[in-house]
Amino acid sequence: MQKIAVKKIAVFTSGGDSPGMNAALRAVVRTANFYQIECYGVREGYNGLINDDFAKMGPRSVRNIINQGGTILKSARSLEFKTKEGRQKAYENCVKHGIDALVCIGGDGTFSGAKIFNEEFGIKVIGVPGTIDNDIFGTDNTIGYDTALNTAMEAIDKIRDTATSHSRVFFVEVMGRDAGFIALNSGIASGALDILIPEKKDSLEELFATFRKSGERGKTSSIVVVAEGEQLGGIYDIARATKTEFPDYDIRVAILGHIQRGGSPSCADRVLASRLGFGAVVGLMEGQNCVMAGMRSNKLVYTPIEEAIRKHNEIDKELLAISEILAI
Ligand code: ATP
């Protein structure tokens, strides 16, 4: 495809932060610099567009950040951008700085905002999937997912040590309101007895049957990994119901919470972020608009933002089946 000119771009991080957003930012800024495109960083996501919080960035402004978690640009959930007036202000600031394209690093909410902005004002947008949930269609992995997964796995390993020592049952909650990728994969990797995810309708009876079977086979401690969005009614209720059914069990609940968002990005996330940040700038140069850069089967692909938002990556049913076979 013939390279066309994009003269000035702005990049921001938005929605929930994820490890590797900095690596993506670094890749965007340095790729832009390589191709002599002026690059502005916008602080606090859409709020920065509205509040005119732009700063010119060059290769040195992104030094020493590839290994840092969080996002140096900061992130925000902007209510004002959901209003027409807010987006109008954002547009005026883009015009003021002569911005002709936005690189939007975030999740599906961020992409919804970008799509509306593009439709209303014609400013080109390209998405880079940065979210720990891995729930975005058009990429095998999202930036931050691998790190969050490893953080969850390491935490569960530590919980297992104490569970074993005291013959306890632990219910461990991991992030994932709508998607069970972290729960399923960290659960398999840490040898969980059962894994409860939003995509699968479990019942307490099934869970109790699994406990019974594991007891018969001589297990004295167990870990059950629970995604935030599981369908059984909340981790504390599940723990209470289990205690009622098995009064002899010593049951504990652990919520991993925000530690899953933090920390230095894994190698896989740094490489993914570097490739997608590069891909976003090159995509804009090639005339891509209102698409998301993603990696599928190790290839850089562009998926219309509309499709990335509407569709969802499916949980691997085979993996689910394997987790059940290996747990007992
Ligand atoms: P994560 O998946 O990690 O939570 P996200 O990008 O989905 O990340 P959201 O808070 O859902 O996080 O979205 C980020 C921001 O995008 C919102 O705070 C809002 O400013 C903007 N946004 C989301 N949906 C819309 C919309 N329908 N119209 C305009 N702006 C939107």
mmCIF file of C-alpha atoms and ligand atoms in Angstrom:
data_model
loop_
_atom_site.group_PDB
_atom_site.id
_atom_site.type_symbol
_atom_site.label_atom_id
_atom_site.label_comp_id
_atom_site.label_asym_id
_atom_site.label_seq_id
_atom_site.Cartn_x
_atom_site.Cartn_y
_atom_site.Cartn_z
ATOM 1 C CA MET A 1 0.000 0.000 0.000
ATOM 2 C CA GLN A 2 1.268 3.474 -0.826
ATOM 3 C CA LYS A 3 2.390 5.425 2.237
ATOM 4 C CA ILE A 4 0.327 8.554 2.754
ATOM 5 C CA ALA A 5 1.197 11.450 4.975
ATOM 6 C CA VAL A 6 0.046 11.651 8.555
ATOM 7 C CA LYS A 7 1.760 14.717 9.890
ATOM 8 C CA LYS A 8 0.722 14.979 13.508
ATOM 9 C CA ILE A 9 -0.675 12.315 15.759
ATOM 10 C CA ALA A 10 -1.727 12.232 19.396
ATOM 11 C CA VAL A 11 -1.565 9.170 21.625
ATOM 12 C CA PHE A 12 -3.302 8.465 24.945
ATOM 13 C CA THR A 13 -4.075 5.633 27.359
ATOM 14 C CA SER A 14 -7.653 5.227 28.557
ATOM 15 C CA GLY A 15 -9.902 3.021 30.692
ATOM 16 C CA GLY A 16 -8.390 0.502 33.088
ATOM 17 C CA ASP A 17 -4.591 0.586 33.042
ATOM 18 C CA SER A 18 -2.643 -2.501 32.077
ATOM 19 C CA PRO A 19 1.033 -3.503 32.235
ATOM 20 C CA GLY A 20 2.606 -2.817 28.854
ATOM 21 C CA MET A 21 0.756 0.413 28.073
ATOM 22 C CA ASN A 22 4.071 2.253 28.522
ATOM 23 C CA ALA A 23 5.798 -0.097 26.107
ATOM 24 C CA ALA A 24 3.039 0.596 23.566
ATOM 25 C CA LEU A 25 3.389 4.345 24.086
ATOM 26 C CA ARG A 26 7.156 4.088 23.609
ATOM 27 C CA ALA A 27 6.642 2.199 20.351
ATOM 28 C CA VAL A 28 4.138 4.748 19.051
ATOM 29 C CA VAL A 29 6.361 7.729 19.882
ATOM 30 C CA ARG A 30 9.530 6.186 18.454
ATOM 31 C CA THR A 31 7.877 4.834 15.309
ATOM 32 C CA ALA A 32 6.344 8.264 14.686
ATOM 33 C CA ASN A 33 9.746 9.856 15.164
ATOM 34 C CA PHE A 34 11.356 7.378 12.772
ATOM 35 C CA TYR A 35 8.865 8.314 10.062
ATOM 36 C CA GLN A 36 9.104 12.048 10.862
ATOM 37 C CA ILE A 37 5.582 12.296 12.213
ATOM 38 C CA GLU A 38 5.071 14.780 15.038
ATOM 39 C CA CYS A 39 3.686 13.078 18.131
ATOM 40 C CA TYR A 40 1.793 14.474 21.114
ATOM 41 C CA GLY A 41 1.008 12.600 24.312
ATOM 42 C CA VAL A 42 -2.362 13.342 25.915
ATOM 43 C CA ARG A 43 -2.686 12.934 29.693
ATOM 44 C CA GLU A 44 -5.530 11.091 31.411
ATOM 45 C CA GLY A 45 -7.249 9.651 28.373
ATOM 46 C CA TYR A 46 -10.223 11.506 26.939
ATOM 47 C CA ASN A 47 -10.096 14.002 29.818
ATOM 48 C CA GLY A 48 -6.794 15.283 28.444
ATOM 49 C CA LEU A 49 -8.303 15.809 24.999
ATOM 50 C CA ILE A 50 -11.114 17.834 26.582
ATOM 51 C CA ASN A 51 -8.856 19.780 28.976
ATOM 52 C CA ASP A 52 -6.143 20.474 26.389
ATOM 53 C CA ASP A 53 -3.530 18.459 28.287
ATOM 54 C CA PHE A 54 -1.191 17.753 25.357
ATOM 55 C CA ALA A 55 2.595 17.462 25.486
ATOM 56 C CA LYS A 56 4.931 17.009 22.566
ATOM 57 C CA MET A 57 6.846 13.739 22.815
ATOM 58 C CA GLY A 58 10.079 12.519 21.316
ATOM 59 C CA PRO A 59 12.268 9.422 21.638
ATOM 60 C CA ARG A 60 13.805 10.671 24.918
ATOM 61 C CA SER A 61 10.448 11.331 26.587
ATOM 62 C CA VAL A 62 9.782 7.591 26.548
ATOM 63 C CA ARG A 63 13.163 6.415 27.814
ATOM 64 C CA ASN A 64 13.254 3.863 30.644
ATOM 65 C CA ILE A 65 9.549 3.097 30.513
ATOM 66 C CA ILE A 66 9.424 -0.183 28.593
ATOM 67 C CA ASN A 67 9.775 -2.060 31.892
ATOM 68 C CA GLN A 68 7.354 0.078 33.917
ATOM 69 C CA GLY A 69 3.821 -0.971 34.794
ATOM 70 C CA GLY A 70 0.913 1.491 34.739
ATOM 71 C CA THR A 71 0.978 4.356 32.272
ATOM 72 C CA ILE A 72 3.112 7.499 32.476
ATOM 73 C CA LEU A 73 0.384 9.354 30.565
ATOM 74 C CA LYS A 74 -2.089 8.329 33.284
ATOM 75 C CA SER A 75 -5.487 6.944 32.461
ATOM 76 C CA ALA A 76 -9.024 7.986 33.262
ATOM 77 C CA ARG A 77 -12.636 7.126 32.782
ATOM 78 C CA SER A 78 -14.072 10.320 31.303
ATOM 79 C CA LEU A 79 -17.770 10.937 31.785
ATOM 80 C CA GLU A 80 -17.547 14.240 29.914
ATOM 81 C CA PHE A 81 -16.362 12.535 26.734
ATOM 82 C CA LYS A 82 -19.628 10.618 26.708
ATOM 83 C CA THR A 83 -21.417 13.926 26.063
ATOM 84 C CA LYS A 84 -21.529 15.710 22.709
ATOM 85 C CA GLU A 85 -20.280 18.926 24.367
ATOM 86 C CA GLY A 86 -17.267 17.112 25.795
ATOM 87 C CA ARG A 87 -16.371 15.605 22.443
ATOM 88 C CA GLN A 88 -16.804 19.011 20.767
ATOM 89 C CA LYS A 89 -14.202 20.472 23.161
ATOM 90 C CA ALA A 90 -11.899 17.530 22.439
ATOM 91 C CA TYR A 91 -12.268 18.137 18.721
ATOM 92 C CA GLU A 92 -11.492 21.838 19.065
ATOM 93 C CA ASN A 93 -8.284 20.995 20.942
ATOM 94 C CA CYS A 94 -7.276 18.504 18.261
ATOM 95 C CA VAL A 95 -7.813 21.185 15.610
ATOM 96 C CA LYS A 96 -5.846 23.697 17.703
ATOM 97 C CA HIS A 97 -2.839 21.356 17.730
ATOM 98 C CA GLY A 98 -3.292 20.303 14.098
ATOM 99 C CA ILE A 99 -3.800 16.642 15.049
ATOM 100 C CA ASP A 100 -4.900 14.477 12.150
ATOM 101 C CA ALA A 101 -5.017 11.095 13.882
ATOM 102 C CA LEU A 102 -5.373 9.592 17.366
ATOM 103 C CA VAL A 103 -3.753 6.419 18.657
ATOM 104 C CA CYS A 104 -6.071 5.154 21.395
ATOM 105 C CA ILE A 105 -4.592 2.606 23.808
ATOM 106 C CA GLY A 106 -7.312 0.980 25.924
ATOM 107 C CA GLY A 107 -10.210 -1.444 26.022
ATOM 108 C CA ASP A 108 -13.559 -1.705 24.300
ATOM 109 C CA GLY A 109 -14.980 1.386 26.055
ATOM 110 C CA THR A 110 -12.057 3.417 24.755
ATOM 111 C CA PHE A 111 -12.691 2.076 21.264
ATOM 112 C CA SER A 112 -16.419 2.918 21.474
ATOM 113 C CA GLY A 113 -15.482 6.513 22.288
ATOM 114 C CA ALA A 114 -12.939 6.603 19.444
ATOM 115 C CA LYS A 115 -15.477 5.308 16.937
ATOM 116 C CA ILE A 116 -18.073 7.913 17.884
ATOM 117 C CA PHE A 117 -15.439 10.674 17.759
ATOM 118 C CA ASN A 118 -14.337 9.556 14.311
ATOM 119 C CA GLU A 119 -17.917 9.435 13.027
ATOM 120 C CA GLU A 120 -18.767 12.859 14.413
ATOM 121 C CA PHE A 121 -15.639 14.822 13.534
ATOM 122 C CA GLY A 122 -13.718 12.826 10.949
ATOM 123 C CA ILE A 123 -10.455 12.711 12.927
ATOM 124 C CA LYS A 124 -8.737 9.424 12.104
ATOM 125 C CA VAL A 125 -8.481 6.931 14.953
ATOM 126 C CA ILE A 126 -6.650 3.672 15.470
ATOM 127 C CA GLY A 127 -6.958 1.402 18.494
ATOM 128 C CA VAL A 128 -4.299 -0.522 20.407
ATOM 129 C CA PRO A 129 -5.816 -3.150 22.735
ATOM 130 C CA GLY A 130 -4.528 -2.490 26.254
ATOM 131 C CA THR A 131 -6.527 -4.309 28.915
ATOM 132 C CA ILE A 132 -5.794 -7.204 31.245
ATOM 133 C CA ASP A 133 -9.123 -8.888 30.457
ATOM 134 C CA ASN A 134 -8.168 -10.260 27.016
ATOM 135 C CA ASP A 135 -11.777 -9.821 25.926
ATOM 136 C CA ILE A 136 -11.200 -7.929 22.685
ATOM 137 C CA PHE A 137 -11.903 -9.481 19.316
ATOM 138 C CA GLY A 138 -9.255 -9.072 16.620
ATOM 139 C CA THR A 139 -6.182 -9.969 18.647
ATOM 140 C CA ASP A 140 -5.110 -13.247 20.243
ATOM 141 C CA ASN A 141 -3.880 -11.390 23.315
ATOM 142 C CA THR A 142 -4.394 -7.911 24.686
ATOM 143 C CA ILE A 143 -1.524 -5.909 26.193
ATOM 144 C CA GLY A 144 -1.312 -6.628 29.917
ATOM 145 C CA TYR A 145 -3.115 -9.953 29.897
ATOM 146 C CA ASP A 146 0.012 -12.104 30.063
ATOM 147 C CA THR A 147 1.440 -10.106 32.970
ATOM 148 C CA ALA A 148 -1.848 -10.175 34.885
ATOM 149 C CA LEU A 149 -2.101 -13.901 34.300
ATOM 150 C CA ASN A 150 1.367 -14.495 35.706
ATOM 151 C CA THR A 151 0.671 -12.235 38.682
ATOM 152 C CA ALA A 152 -2.492 -14.226 39.432
ATOM 153 C CA MET A 153 -0.686 -17.530 39.031
ATOM 154 C CA GLU A 154 2.150 -16.520 41.346
ATOM 155 C CA ALA A 155 -0.292 -15.284 43.978
ATOM 156 C CA ILE A 156 -2.291 -18.518 43.801
ATOM 157 C CA ASP A 157 0.939 -20.526 44.129
ATOM 158 C CA LYS A 158 1.629 -18.692 47.382
ATOM 159 C CA ILE A 159 -1.890 -19.295 48.624
ATOM 160 C CA ARG A 160 -1.476 -22.965 47.789
ATOM 161 C CA ASP A 161 1.496 -23.200 50.162
ATOM 162 C CA THR A 162 -0.571 -22.057 53.102
ATOM 163 C CA ALA A 163 -3.639 -24.031 51.953
ATOM 164 C CA THR A 164 -1.577 -27.217 51.947
ATOM 165 C CA SER A 165 0.070 -26.535 55.296
ATOM 166 C CA HIS A 166 -3.263 -26.044 57.056
ATOM 167 C CA SER A 167 -5.421 -28.406 54.946
ATOM 168 C CA ARG A 168 -7.625 -25.523 53.933
ATOM 169 C CA VAL A 169 -9.972 -24.803 51.084
ATOM 170 C CA PHE A 170 -9.329 -21.432 49.432
ATOM 171 C CA PHE A 171 -11.675 -19.584 47.126
ATOM 172 C CA VAL A 172 -9.495 -17.123 45.211
ATOM 173 C CA GLU A 173 -11.120 -14.327 43.232
ATOM 174 C CA VAL A 174 -9.327 -13.034 40.151
ATOM 175 C CA MET A 175 -10.304 -10.182 37.824
ATOM 176 C CA GLY A 176 -12.743 -10.762 34.965
ATOM 177 C CA ARG A 177 -16.258 -9.322 35.202
ATOM 178 C CA ASP A 178 -17.271 -10.427 31.734
ATOM 179 C CA ALA A 179 -14.448 -12.707 30.682
ATOM 180 C CA GLY A 180 -12.933 -15.754 32.339
ATOM 181 C CA PHE A 181 -9.565 -15.828 30.553
ATOM 182 C CA ILE A 182 -7.515 -14.920 33.638
ATOM 183 C CA ALA A 183 -9.462 -17.351 35.841
ATOM 184 C CA LEU A 184 -9.317 -20.268 33.432
ATOM 185 C CA ASN A 185 -5.648 -19.963 32.551
ATOM 186 C CA SER A 186 -4.335 -19.068 36.017
ATOM 187 C CA GLY A 187 -6.534 -21.845 37.423
ATOM 188 C CA ILE A 188 -5.082 -24.449 35.084
ATOM 189 C CA ALA A 189 -1.557 -23.173 35.636
ATOM 190 C CA SER A 190 -1.894 -23.379 39.406
ATOM 191 C CA GLY A 191 -3.698 -26.714 39.533
ATOM 192 C CA ALA A 192 -7.032 -25.423 40.832
ATOM 193 C CA LEU A 193 -9.673 -27.959 41.851
ATOM 194 C CA ASP A 194 -12.404 -25.961 40.134
ATOM 195 C CA ILE A 195 -12.651 -22.768 38.086
ATOM 196 C CA LEU A 196 -15.780 -20.611 38.009
ATOM 197 C CA ILE A 197 -16.082 -18.229 35.050
ATOM 198 C CA PRO A 198 -18.765 -15.909 33.627
ATOM 199 C CA GLU A 199 -19.007 -17.870 30.374
ATOM 200 C CA LYS A 200 -20.087 -21.113 32.047
ATOM 201 C CA LYS A 201 -23.218 -21.631 34.096
ATOM 202 C CA ASP A 202 -22.041 -23.710 37.058
ATOM 203 C CA SER A 203 -24.178 -24.972 39.916
ATOM 204 C CA LEU A 204 -23.357 -25.368 43.599
ATOM 205 C CA GLU A 205 -24.277 -29.042 43.291
ATOM 206 C CA GLU A 206 -21.573 -29.522 40.640
ATOM 207 C CA LEU A 207 -19.059 -27.703 42.810
ATOM 208 C CA PHE A 208 -19.969 -29.840 45.851
ATOM 209 C CA ALA A 209 -19.705 -33.014 43.754
ATOM 210 C CA THR A 210 -16.185 -31.974 42.756
ATOM 211 C CA PHE A 211 -15.276 -31.423 46.414
ATOM 212 C CA ARG A 212 -16.696 -34.833 47.343
ATOM 213 C CA LYS A 213 -14.761 -36.557 44.595
ATOM 214 C CA SER A 214 -11.528 -34.836 45.577
ATOM 215 C CA GLY A 215 -12.094 -35.844 49.224
ATOM 216 C CA GLU A 216 -12.607 -39.460 48.186
ATOM 217 C CA ARG A 217 -9.315 -39.299 46.321
ATOM 218 C CA GLY A 218 -7.490 -38.115 49.379
ATOM 219 C CA LYS A 219 -7.115 -34.395 48.711
ATOM 220 C CA THR A 220 -6.768 -32.453 51.916
ATOM 221 C CA SER A 221 -6.572 -28.940 50.533
ATOM 222 C CA SER A 222 -8.002 -27.233 47.493
ATOM 223 C CA ILE A 223 -8.019 -24.027 45.522
ATOM 224 C CA VAL A 224 -11.081 -22.855 43.626
ATOM 225 C CA VAL A 225 -10.405 -19.960 41.258
ATOM 226 C CA VAL A 226 -13.379 -17.649 40.882
ATOM 227 C CA ALA A 227 -13.676 -14.935 38.224
ATOM 228 C CA GLU A 228 -15.377 -11.734 39.452
ATOM 229 C CA GLY A 229 -18.242 -12.252 37.034
ATOM 230 C CA GLU A 230 -19.011 -15.923 37.846
ATOM 231 C CA GLN A 231 -22.674 -16.812 37.830
ATOM 232 C CA LEU A 232 -23.133 -18.396 41.262
ATOM 233 C CA GLY A 233 -23.804 -15.198 43.171
ATOM 234 C CA GLY A 234 -20.542 -13.967 44.689
ATOM 235 C CA ILE A 235 -17.476 -15.567 46.227
ATOM 236 C CA TYR A 236 -18.534 -15.070 49.874
ATOM 237 C CA ASP A 237 -21.926 -16.688 49.275
ATOM 238 C CA ILE A 238 -20.242 -19.607 47.524
ATOM 239 C CA ALA A 239 -17.824 -19.999 50.445
ATOM 240 C CA ARG A 240 -20.678 -19.858 52.982
ATOM 241 C CA ALA A 241 -22.744 -22.418 51.068
ATOM 242 C CA THR A 242 -19.714 -24.718 50.885
ATOM 243 C CA LYS A 243 -19.180 -24.421 54.647
ATOM 244 C CA THR A 244 -22.823 -25.354 55.244
ATOM 245 C CA GLU A 245 -22.438 -28.404 53.004
ATOM 246 C CA PHE A 246 -19.036 -29.395 54.440
ATOM 247 C CA PRO A 247 -18.939 -28.147 58.053
ATOM 248 C CA ASP A 248 -15.537 -29.765 58.638
ATOM 249 C CA TYR A 249 -13.818 -27.737 55.906
ATOM 250 C CA ASP A 250 -11.568 -24.885 56.954
ATOM 251 C CA ILE A 251 -12.538 -22.378 54.268
ATOM 252 C CA ARG A 252 -10.891 -19.064 53.389
ATOM 253 C CA VAL A 253 -11.540 -16.424 50.758
ATOM 254 C CA ALA A 254 -8.791 -14.388 49.068
ATOM 255 C CA ILE A 255 -9.486 -11.537 46.653
ATOM 256 C CA LEU A 256 -6.447 -10.734 44.532
ATOM 257 C CA GLY A 257 -7.817 -7.370 43.370
ATOM 258 C CA HIS A 258 -5.690 -4.631 41.896
ATOM 259 C CA ILE A 259 -2.324 -6.334 42.267
ATOM 260 C CA GLN A 260 -3.328 -7.987 38.994
ATOM 261 C CA ARG A 261 -3.162 -4.656 37.169
ATOM 262 C CA GLY A 262 0.261 -3.632 38.420
ATOM 263 C CA GLY A 263 3.845 -4.689 38.027
ATOM 264 C CA SER A 264 6.508 -4.730 35.397
ATOM 265 C CA PRO A 265 5.162 -6.120 32.106
ATOM 266 C CA SER A 266 6.199 -9.619 31.075
ATOM 267 C CA CYS A 267 8.456 -10.139 28.075
ATOM 268 C CA ALA A 268 5.456 -11.268 25.994
ATOM 269 C CA ASP A 269 3.549 -8.082 26.855
ATOM 270 C CA ARG A 270 6.521 -5.838 26.052
ATOM 271 C CA VAL A 271 6.996 -7.475 22.671
ATOM 272 C CA LEU A 272 3.265 -7.410 21.909
ATOM 273 C CA ALA A 273 3.023 -3.744 22.919
ATOM 274 C CA SER A 274 6.045 -2.868 20.784
ATOM 275 C CA ARG A 275 4.597 -4.600 17.740
ATOM 276 C CA LEU A 276 1.130 -3.098 18.160
ATOM 277 C CA GLY A 277 2.411 0.422 18.850
ATOM 278 C CA PHE A 278 4.543 0.190 15.723
ATOM 279 C CA GLY A 279 1.604 -1.331 13.818
ATOM 280 C CA ALA A 280 -0.710 1.492 14.830
ATOM 281 C CA VAL A 281 1.530 4.219 13.408
ATOM 282 C CA VAL A 282 2.332 2.278 10.238
ATOM 283 C CA GLY A 283 -1.380 1.528 9.826
ATOM 284 C CA LEU A 284 -2.212 5.227 9.958
ATOM 285 C CA MET A 285 0.512 5.938 7.401
ATOM 286 C CA GLU A 286 -1.010 3.331 5.117
ATOM 287 C CA GLY A 287 -4.432 4.952 5.350
ATOM 288 C CA GLN A 288 -6.049 2.723 7.972
ATOM 289 C CA ASN A 289 -8.816 4.409 9.934
ATOM 290 C CA CYS A 290 -11.229 3.337 12.659
ATOM 291 C CA VAL A 291 -9.483 -0.019 13.031
ATOM 292 C CA MET A 292 -7.648 -1.755 15.838
ATOM 293 C CA ALA A 293 -4.144 -3.141 15.450
ATOM 294 C CA GLY A 294 -3.923 -6.701 16.757
ATOM 295 C CA MET A 295 -1.784 -9.816 16.529
ATOM 296 C CA ARG A 296 -3.422 -13.013 15.299
ATOM 297 C CA SER A 297 -1.344 -16.145 14.786
ATOM 298 C CA ASN A 298 1.752 -13.982 15.113
ATOM 299 C CA LYS A 299 0.680 -11.646 12.287
ATOM 300 C CA LEU A 300 -0.170 -7.969 12.535
ATOM 301 C CA VAL A 301 -3.818 -7.499 11.504
ATOM 302 C CA TYR A 302 -6.250 -4.590 11.454
ATOM 303 C CA THR A 303 -9.828 -5.217 12.551
ATOM 304 C CA PRO A 304 -12.584 -2.608 12.153
ATOM 305 C CA ILE A 305 -13.196 -1.077 15.590
ATOM 306 C CA GLU A 306 -16.901 -1.756 15.156
ATOM 307 C CA GLU A 307 -16.131 -5.488 14.901
ATOM 308 C CA ALA A 308 -13.584 -5.449 17.740
ATOM 309 C CA ILE A 309 -16.241 -3.982 20.037
ATOM 310 C CA ARG A 310 -19.183 -6.099 18.866
ATOM 311 C CA LYS A 311 -17.539 -9.508 18.815
ATOM 312 C CA HIS A 312 -15.771 -11.279 21.665
ATOM 313 C CA ASN A 313 -13.005 -13.792 21.960
ATOM 314 C CA GLU A 314 -14.526 -17.100 22.990
ATOM 315 C CA ILE A 315 -13.264 -19.140 25.903
ATOM 316 C CA ASP A 316 -11.514 -22.262 24.636
ATOM 317 C CA LYS A 317 -13.947 -25.108 25.432
ATOM 318 C CA GLU A 318 -11.176 -27.670 25.131
ATOM 319 C CA LEU A 319 -9.160 -25.874 27.786
ATOM 320 C CA LEU A 320 -12.190 -25.899 30.040
ATOM 321 C CA ALA A 321 -12.571 -29.653 29.546
ATOM 322 C CA ILE A 322 -8.848 -30.212 30.204
ATOM 323 C CA SER A 323 -9.054 -28.225 33.432
ATOM 324 C CA GLU A 324 -11.800 -30.534 34.696
ATOM 325 C CA ILE A 325 -9.937 -33.713 33.778
ATOM 326 C CA LEU A 326 -6.677 -32.584 35.369
ATOM 327 C CA ALA A 327 -8.156 -31.180 38.573
ATOM 328 C CA ILE A 328 -9.054 -34.359 40.400
HETATM 329 P P1 ATP B 1 -11.101 -1.666 30.463
HETATM 330 O O1 ATP B 1 -11.620 -2.772 29.576
HETATM 331 O O2 ATP B 1 -9.743 -1.977 30.954
HETATM 332 O O3 ATP B 1 -12.050 -1.262 31.525
HETATM 333 P P2 ATP B 1 -12.043 0.402 28.695
HETATM 334 O O4 ATP B 1 -11.375 1.152 27.619
HETATM 335 O O5 ATP B 1 -13.133 -0.556 28.268
HETATM 336 O O6 ATP B 1 -10.912 -0.367 29.519
HETATM 337 P P3 ATP B 1 -13.993 2.234 29.829
HETATM 338 O O7 ATP B 1 -13.987 2.964 31.114
HETATM 339 O O8 ATP B 1 -15.151 1.360 29.520
HETATM 340 O O9 ATP B 1 -12.609 1.406 29.790
HETATM 341 O O10 ATP B 1 -13.855 3.293 28.639
HETATM 342 C C1 ATP B 1 -12.851 4.289 28.684
HETATM 343 C C2 ATP B 1 -13.433 5.623 28.353
HETATM 344 O O11 ATP B 1 -13.905 5.633 26.994
HETATM 345 C C3 ATP B 1 -14.641 6.051 29.153
HETATM 346 O O12 ATP B 1 -14.305 6.563 30.422
HETATM 347 C C4 ATP B 1 -15.245 7.126 28.255
HETATM 348 O O13 ATP B 1 -14.573 8.342 28.416
HETATM 349 C C5 ATP B 1 -14.962 6.577 26.855
HETATM 350 N N1 ATP B 1 -16.184 5.910 26.357
HETATM 351 C C6 ATP B 1 -16.610 4.671 26.632
HETATM 352 N N2 ATP B 1 -17.789 4.411 26.026
HETATM 353 C C7 ATP B 1 -18.117 5.546 25.351
HETATM 354 C C8 ATP B 1 -19.213 5.955 24.525
HETATM 355 N N3 ATP B 1 -20.226 5.130 24.265
HETATM 356 N N4 ATP B 1 -19.196 7.210 24.015
HETATM 357 C C9 ATP B 1 -18.171 8.055 24.265
HETATM 358 N N5 ATP B 1 -17.120 7.743 25.034
HETATM 359 C C10 ATP B 1 -17.073 6.515 25.566
#
